[in-house]
Short mmCIF file of C-alpha atoms in Angstrom, two decimals:
data_model
loop_
_atom_site.label_atom_id
_atom_site.label_comp_id
_atom_site.label_asym_id
_atom_site.label_seq_id
_atom_site.Cartn_x
_atom_site.Cartn_y
_atom_site.Cartn_z
CA MET I 80 134.36 138.84 128.64
CA VAL I 81 131.40 138.81 130.96
CA GLY I 82 133.22 137.40 133.88
CA HIS I 83 132.52 134.19 135.64
CA VAL I 84 129.96 132.20 137.42
CA SER I 85 130.25 130.76 140.83
CA ASP I 86 128.01 129.31 143.43
CA ARG I 87 128.56 131.83 146.10
CA PRO I 88 125.76 133.70 147.75
CA PHE I 89 125.13 137.33 147.14
CA ARG I 90 127.29 137.19 144.17
CA GLY I 91 126.77 136.53 140.52
CA GLY I 92 127.87 138.32 137.46
CA PRO I 93 131.17 138.70 135.83
CA MET I 94 132.14 136.68 138.77
CA ALA I 95 128.95 135.10 139.61
CA ARG I 96 127.97 132.53 142.19
CA THR I 97 124.53 131.75 143.49
CA LEU I 98 124.24 133.14 146.76
CA ALA I 99 124.70 130.15 148.79
CA THR I 100 121.76 131.32 150.55
CA SER I 101 120.37 130.93 147.25
CA ALA I 102 120.91 127.39 148.07
CA VAL I 103 117.95 128.03 150.10
CA ILE I 104 116.84 124.73 148.94
CA ALA I 105 119.89 123.55 147.16
CA GLY I 106 120.34 120.32 145.29
CA THR I 107 117.36 120.63 142.97
CA ALA I 108 117.39 120.60 139.20
CA LEU I 109 116.94 123.89 137.34
CA ALA I 110 113.31 124.12 136.37
CA VAL I 111 112.85 127.59 135.08
CA ALA I 112 110.16 127.52 132.39
CA LEU I 113 111.06 129.12 129.12
CA VAL I 114 109.04 132.32 128.56
CA PRO I 115 108.37 133.43 125.01
CA ALA I 116 110.63 136.35 124.28
CA THR I 117 108.85 139.69 124.18
CA SER I 118 110.58 143.00 123.63
CA ALA I 119 109.49 146.12 125.47
CA ASN I 120 111.83 148.94 124.83
CA ALA I 121 111.96 151.98 127.01
CA GLY I 122 114.37 154.51 125.56
CA GLY I 123 116.09 156.87 127.91
CA GLY I 124 117.94 160.10 127.56
CA GLY I 125 119.17 159.75 124.02
CA GLY I 126 117.56 157.52 121.52
CA HIS I 127 116.35 153.99 120.91
CA PRO I 128 118.19 150.93 122.22
CA ASP I 129 120.60 149.20 119.88
CA ARG I 130 118.98 146.47 117.84
CA LYS I 131 122.04 144.27 118.57
CA VAL I 132 121.44 144.69 122.35
CA GLN I 133 117.79 143.91 121.95
CA GLN I 134 118.53 140.78 119.99
CA ALA I 135 121.00 139.73 122.69
CA ALA I 136 118.46 140.26 125.44
CA ASP I 137 115.87 138.30 123.55
CA ARG I 138 118.39 135.43 123.24
CA LEU I 139 118.82 135.33 127.01
CA VAL I 140 115.06 135.02 127.41
CA ALA I 141 114.98 132.32 124.80
CA ASP I 142 117.73 130.56 126.74
CA GLY I 143 115.59 130.49 129.88
CA ALA I 144 115.69 133.84 131.67
CA PRO I 145 112.07 134.89 132.47
CA GLY I 146 113.01 138.59 131.88
CA VAL I 147 116.06 140.75 131.19
CA ILE I 148 116.93 144.40 131.56
CA VAL I 149 119.95 145.98 129.88
CA MET I 150 120.87 149.58 130.56
CA THR I 151 123.57 151.12 128.35
CA ARG I 152 125.46 154.42 128.25
CA ARG I 153 127.68 155.48 125.42
CA SER I 154 128.92 159.04 125.93
CA GLY I 155 125.74 161.12 126.44
CA ARG I 156 123.38 158.46 125.09
CA VAL I 157 121.49 156.33 127.57
CA ALA I 158 119.19 153.52 126.55
CA HIS I 159 117.20 150.68 128.05
CA VAL I 160 116.34 147.32 126.55
CA THR I 161 113.90 144.90 128.16
CA SER I 162 112.76 141.44 127.18
CA GLY I 163 110.54 138.85 128.76
CA VAL I 164 108.47 139.20 131.91
CA SER I 165 108.90 140.60 135.40
CA ASP I 166 106.20 138.38 136.82
CA LYS I 167 105.42 134.95 135.37
CA ALA I 168 102.14 134.74 137.25
CA THR I 169 100.66 137.78 135.63
CA GLY I 170 102.76 138.04 132.49
CA ALA I 171 103.70 141.59 133.31
CA PRO I 172 106.52 142.72 131.03
CA MET I 173 109.97 143.48 132.30
CA ASP I 174 110.40 147.22 133.01
CA HIS I 175 113.66 149.03 133.67
CA ARG I 176 112.07 151.06 136.50
CA LEU I 177 111.39 148.06 138.62
CA LEU I 178 113.33 147.28 141.83
CA PHE I 179 115.49 144.14 142.22
CA ARG I 180 118.04 142.73 144.65
CA ILE I 181 121.47 143.74 143.52
CA ALA I 182 123.21 141.19 145.79
CA SER I 183 127.07 141.48 145.87
CA VAL I 184 127.04 144.71 143.92
CA THR I 185 126.40 145.89 147.45
CA LYS I 186 130.09 145.20 148.20
CA THR I 187 131.15 148.17 146.09
CA PHE I 188 128.90 150.45 148.17
CA THR I 189 130.37 149.03 151.40
CA SER I 190 133.95 149.42 150.17
CA THR I 191 133.21 152.99 149.20
CA VAL I 192 131.97 153.90 152.66
CA VAL I 193 135.04 152.27 154.30
CA LEU I 194 137.39 154.17 151.91
CA GLN I 195 135.52 157.41 152.70
CA LEU I 196 136.16 156.83 156.42
CA ALA I 197 139.82 156.21 155.54
CA ALA I 198 139.97 159.48 153.62
CA GLU I 199 138.48 161.27 156.64
CA GLY I 200 141.24 159.81 158.89
CA ARG I 201 138.72 157.90 160.94
CA LEU I 202 140.26 154.55 160.22
CA SER I 203 143.24 153.24 158.31
CA LEU I 204 143.24 150.37 155.82
CA ASP I 205 146.15 149.00 157.76
CA ASP I 206 144.12 148.87 160.99
CA THR I 207 143.52 145.36 162.21
CA VAL I 208 140.00 143.87 162.59
CA GLU I 209 140.93 143.38 166.26
CA LYS I 210 141.38 147.09 166.75
CA TRP I 211 137.77 147.83 165.81
CA LEU I 212 136.08 144.59 166.70
CA PRO I 213 138.06 143.21 169.70
CA GLY I 214 137.55 139.49 170.26
CA VAL I 215 135.14 139.06 167.29
CA VAL I 216 137.63 137.16 165.07
CA ASP I 217 139.41 134.76 167.45
CA ALA I 218 138.65 131.09 167.03
CA ASN I 219 140.07 128.01 165.26
CA GLY I 220 143.15 129.78 164.08
CA ASN I 221 141.31 132.81 162.83
CA ASP I 222 143.04 135.84 164.33
CA GLY I 223 141.62 139.35 163.88
CA SER I 224 144.96 140.86 165.12
CA ARG I 225 146.58 139.57 161.91
CA ILE I 226 143.87 140.69 159.42
CA THR I 227 143.67 144.24 158.12
CA VAL I 228 140.78 146.25 156.85
CA ARG I 229 142.43 146.30 153.42
CA GLN I 230 142.53 142.48 153.39
CA LEU I 231 138.80 142.32 154.12
CA LEU I 232 137.99 144.53 151.16
CA ALA I 233 140.47 142.73 148.91
CA GLN I 234 139.19 139.24 149.86
CA THR I 235 142.64 138.23 151.06
CA SER I 236 141.89 137.69 154.76
CA GLY I 237 141.76 133.87 154.52
CA LEU I 238 138.43 133.77 156.35
CA ASN I 239 135.89 131.17 155.43
CA GLU I 240 132.43 131.64 153.92
CA TYR I 241 129.26 131.28 156.03
CA VAL I 242 126.50 131.20 153.41
CA ARG I 243 126.53 127.52 152.63
CA ASP I 244 125.95 126.50 156.24
CA PRO I 245 122.71 124.48 156.64
CA ARG I 246 121.59 126.73 159.43
CA ILE I 247 121.30 129.54 156.87
CA THR I 248 120.16 127.59 153.86
CA GLY I 249 117.66 125.62 155.87
CA ASP I 250 115.95 128.63 157.41
CA PRO I 251 115.92 131.26 154.65
CA GLY I 252 113.39 133.53 156.38
CA ARG I 253 115.34 133.98 159.60
CA VAL I 254 116.65 137.43 160.54
CA TRP I 255 120.44 137.16 161.11
CA GLN I 256 122.72 139.46 163.08
CA PRO I 257 126.13 140.10 161.45
CA ALA I 258 128.00 138.67 164.46
CA GLU I 259 126.07 135.43 164.09
CA LEU I 260 127.12 135.08 160.49
CA VAL I 261 130.77 135.76 161.32
CA ALA I 262 130.63 133.21 164.11
CA ILE I 263 129.50 130.52 161.66
CA ALA I 264 132.50 131.28 159.37
CA LEU I 265 134.90 131.06 162.34
CA GLU I 266 133.90 127.49 163.10
CA LYS I 267 136.35 126.52 160.36
CA PRO I 268 140.09 127.27 160.28
CA PRO I 269 141.27 129.92 157.79
CA VAL I 270 141.67 128.97 154.16
CA HIS I 271 145.10 130.59 154.11
CA ASP I 272 147.15 133.07 156.19
CA PRO I 273 146.10 136.71 155.89
CA GLY I 274 147.45 138.30 152.74
CA LYS I 275 148.86 134.99 151.44
CA GLY I 276 146.07 134.07 149.07
CA TRP I 277 142.68 135.10 147.72
CA ASN I 278 139.28 133.54 148.44
CA TYR I 279 135.91 135.18 148.06
CA ALA I 280 133.89 135.22 151.24
CA ASN I 281 130.93 137.26 152.22
CA THR I 282 132.33 137.15 155.75
CA ASN I 283 134.87 139.79 154.82
CA TYR I 284 132.17 142.31 153.91
CA THR I 285 130.00 141.44 156.86
CA LEU I 286 132.93 142.36 159.06
CA ALA I 287 133.52 145.56 157.01
CA GLY I 288 129.91 146.61 157.75
CA MET I 289 130.42 145.95 161.43
CA ILE I 290 133.53 148.14 161.38
CA ILE I 291 131.57 150.98 159.66
CA GLU I 292 129.09 150.88 162.51
CA LYS I 293 131.81 150.78 165.14
CA VAL I 294 133.65 153.74 163.63
CA THR I 295 130.64 155.94 163.01
CA GLY I 296 128.41 154.90 165.88
CA ARG I 297 125.52 154.71 163.45
CA PRO I 298 123.64 151.89 161.68
CA VAL I 299 125.25 151.01 158.37
CA GLY I 300 121.93 151.72 156.59
CA THR I 301 122.09 155.28 157.89
CA GLU I 302 125.69 155.67 156.58
CA PHE I 303 124.64 154.39 153.17
CA GLN I 304 121.78 156.85 153.13
CA ARG I 305 123.71 159.96 154.26
CA ARG I 306 126.92 159.22 152.32
CA LEU I 307 125.64 157.69 149.06
CA PHE I 308 121.90 157.45 148.52
CA THR I 309 121.00 161.07 149.41
CA PRO I 310 123.93 162.89 147.83
CA LEU I 311 123.55 160.93 144.58
CA ARG I 312 119.76 161.11 144.67
CA LEU I 313 119.51 157.35 144.51
CA ARG I 314 115.80 157.46 145.30
CA HIS I 315 115.10 153.90 144.47
CA THR I 316 118.01 152.33 146.41
CA SER I 317 117.55 151.00 149.93
CA TYR I 318 119.13 148.83 152.62
CA PRO I 319 116.33 146.51 153.73
CA GLY I 320 117.79 145.26 157.04
CA GLY I 321 115.71 142.31 158.13
CA SER I 322 112.68 142.95 155.93
CA THR I 323 111.96 140.63 152.95
CA ALA I 324 109.56 143.22 151.45
CA PHE I 325 110.30 145.53 148.52
CA PRO I 326 109.52 149.27 149.03
CA GLY I 327 107.84 149.53 145.62
CA PRO I 328 107.04 147.60 142.41
CA TYR I 329 109.67 144.92 141.82
CA VAL I 330 111.03 142.28 139.56
CA HIS I 331 109.97 138.80 140.69
CA GLY I 332 112.91 136.42 141.05
CA TYR I 333 112.72 132.66 140.31
CA TYR I 334 114.88 129.91 141.77
CA HIS I 335 114.82 126.29 140.42
CA ASP I 336 111.64 124.36 141.24
CA TYR I 337 110.78 126.75 144.04
CA GLY I 338 109.28 129.33 141.71
CA ASP I 339 108.93 132.87 142.88
CA VAL I 340 111.35 133.38 145.80
CA SER I 341 111.32 137.15 145.67
CA THR I 342 110.42 137.61 149.31
CA LEU I 343 111.40 134.19 150.65
CA VAL I 344 115.04 134.74 151.57
CA ASN I 345 115.78 137.27 154.29
CA PRO I 346 118.37 139.76 153.03
CA SER I 347 119.92 139.98 156.50
CA SER I 348 121.95 136.89 155.52
CA GLY I 349 123.59 139.19 152.93
CA GLY I 350 123.79 142.40 154.90
CA THR I 351 126.69 144.66 153.86
CA ALA I 352 127.87 141.80 151.61
CA GLY I 353 124.73 141.59 149.53
CA ALA I 354 121.37 143.04 150.76
CA LEU I 355 120.79 146.23 148.77
CA ILE I 356 117.71 146.82 146.60
CA SER I 357 117.94 149.16 143.61
CA THR I 358 117.17 149.84 139.92
CA VAL I 359 119.45 149.69 136.87
CA ASP I 360 119.52 153.47 136.67
CA ASP I 361 120.42 153.95 140.32
CA VAL I 362 123.13 151.34 140.08
CA ALA I 363 124.55 153.02 137.00
CA LYS I 364 124.45 156.42 138.60
CA PHE I 365 126.37 155.16 141.62
CA HIS I 366 129.10 153.50 139.57
CA ARG I 367 129.49 156.50 137.27
CA ALA I 368 129.93 158.80 140.25
CA LEU I 369 132.37 156.40 141.89
CA PHE I 370 134.63 155.70 138.92
CA THR I 371 134.78 159.34 137.77
CA GLY I 372 136.09 160.44 141.20
CA ARG I 373 133.02 162.10 142.75
CA LEU I 374 132.92 159.84 145.86
CA LEU I 375 136.56 159.21 146.80
CA PRO I 376 139.75 161.28 146.78
CA ALA I 377 142.52 160.18 144.38
CA ALA I 378 144.49 158.29 147.05
CA GLN I 379 141.47 156.09 147.97
CA MET I 380 140.60 155.56 144.29
CA ARG I 381 144.14 154.24 143.77
CA GLU I 382 143.61 151.82 146.66
CA MET I 383 140.27 150.65 145.27
CA ARG I 384 141.70 150.15 141.79
CA THR I 385 144.84 148.31 142.92
CA VAL I 386 143.99 144.93 141.50
CA ARG I 387 145.53 141.48 141.59
CA PRO I 388 144.85 138.69 139.09
CA VAL I 389 142.86 135.98 140.86
CA ASN I 390 141.66 132.56 139.94
CA ASP I 391 138.05 132.28 141.01
CA ASP I 392 136.61 128.89 140.22
CA GLY I 393 138.85 128.56 137.17
CA VAL I 394 138.26 132.07 135.88
CA ILE I 395 141.08 134.61 135.85
CA GLU I 396 140.06 138.18 136.69
CA ASP I 397 141.44 141.34 138.33
CA TYR I 398 140.04 142.12 141.76
CA GLY I 399 140.62 145.28 143.76
CA LEU I 400 138.86 146.59 146.87
CA GLY I 401 135.21 145.64 146.20
CA VAL I 402 135.55 146.08 142.43
CA ALA I 403 136.71 143.99 139.55
CA ARG I 404 138.22 144.95 136.21
CA ILE I 405 136.97 143.11 133.10
CA LYS I 406 138.47 143.44 129.69
CA PHE I 407 136.29 144.08 126.58
CA SER I 408 137.11 144.67 122.98
CA CYS I 409 136.75 148.44 123.51
CA GLY I 410 138.65 148.68 126.81
CA TYR I 411 138.15 147.88 130.48
CA GLY I 412 134.93 147.87 132.41
CA TRP I 413 134.97 148.26 136.23
CA GLY I 414 132.25 147.02 138.53
CA HIS I 415 131.03 144.02 140.49
CA ASP I 416 128.51 141.26 139.97
CA GLY I 417 125.73 140.05 142.23
CA GLY I 418 123.74 136.86 142.64
CA PHE I 419 120.87 136.37 145.08
CA PRO I 420 118.23 133.64 144.87
CA GLY I 421 116.17 134.56 141.86
CA TYR I 422 118.40 137.45 140.76
CA ARG I 423 121.60 138.07 138.75
CA THR I 424 123.20 141.40 138.02
CA TRP I 425 126.39 142.44 136.13
CA THR I 426 127.80 145.96 136.13
CA TYR I 427 130.43 147.61 133.86
CA THR I 428 131.61 151.23 133.85
CA SER I 429 134.63 152.64 132.00
CA ALA I 430 137.10 154.69 134.07
CA ASP I 431 135.99 157.88 132.32
CA GLY I 432 132.29 157.10 132.81
CA ARG I 433 131.51 157.36 129.16
CA ARG I 434 130.52 153.73 128.73
CA GLN I 435 128.32 151.66 130.97
CA ALA I 436 126.34 148.44 130.88
CA ILE I 437 124.07 147.12 133.61
CA ILE I 438 122.52 143.69 132.92
CA THR I 439 120.04 141.96 135.19
CA TYR I 440 117.74 139.01 134.92
CA ASN I 441 115.41 137.15 137.28
CA ALA I 442 116.53 133.59 137.55
CA SER I 443 119.34 131.78 139.30
CA ASP I 444 122.10 129.50 137.93
CA LEU I 445 121.41 129.91 134.25
CA GLU I 446 125.09 130.63 133.70
CA ASN I 447 125.88 126.99 134.43
CA GLY I 448 124.67 126.25 130.93
CA ALA I 449 127.24 126.78 128.24
CA LYS I 450 124.82 128.40 125.72
CA PHE I 451 123.41 130.85 128.23
CA ARG I 452 126.90 131.73 129.43
CA GLY I 453 128.12 132.36 125.89
CA ASP I 454 125.06 134.44 125.10
CA LEU I 455 125.60 136.44 128.31
CA THR I 456 129.15 137.21 127.33
CA ARG I 457 127.97 138.43 123.92
CA THR I 458 125.28 140.51 125.53
CA ALA I 459 127.84 142.25 127.81
CA GLU I 460 130.11 142.89 124.83
CA ALA I 461 127.27 144.33 122.76
CA ALA I 462 125.95 146.46 125.61
CA PHE I 463 129.32 147.83 126.72
CA CYS I 464 131.04 148.27 123.38
CA GLY I 465 128.19 148.45 120.86
#
């Protein structure tokens, strides 16, 4: 199955939710114009895209997505399927080389860096938040001395979400500091005691990013670059900080009646929970390296892959440390999903790296419709299993 849809910021995909920030201007009816399906195939590394995947992508465009990109890997064969447009104003076709906001797929990058630091003995997953960020989580019953780093990554801290706060959704262009976002979440008491439940909150990964900076003494963007982007040659992946600009040609994202919101929402409201910019090939390269053991020692991979079944908005899934496990007819796919205003991304990689599917499209909340959601599930199955 594809996963599920939710309304949470910086997330979307097999567990999608519209970045609450995406609620930039929430409360409006979906008004994404249907764009006639056009197919522009760009084969890669091993042949032409499957006709079945192309038909599935075309259906998503017919269902309302302006444009779709699907990257697939089956053993040594890599292919790309595109459908629809990347820019409704110009009619430019979708192109798999274009940049887009990967939203909560960022969480897997953040978790990987934290686990690398654990492997280096620079922190322990059993360390408390208070140890590294004294006094930061201490309000309204929220107690950083009772929350561990592992619980942040596993979404079991009990901390509240910050993204739906009107101060964020009402001022989408503002540059936010991580501590400001955490402070908003702490205005509410915890959802549950640490380790006694599961609730998805971007707050957890904002704190994880703050811990990375405290442990290393360097900006988190620098750590992403030196630990992941440079070693893996992810030349099209970047951490934008407080800039709304893209560093190259990009997919335009559309949100409800607001049209093109590609550069409207400041990614600082996502930060280490959801700010990264990338391409389908870079995202696939990162996940393949991760799940085949190139980025983490075996002990840390076991930690990452230790999952628990969770009920997220009525959908049952297995969630680990910044990754989810999704069952397909041909086996399990590992990854994370991401949703940012105007963007949706779903990632799946088999444990041996021989199968992959990356699906992205440039509109928000389409999964709320039963037909689109069903077609999305079929697209993921066709892309991952063939």
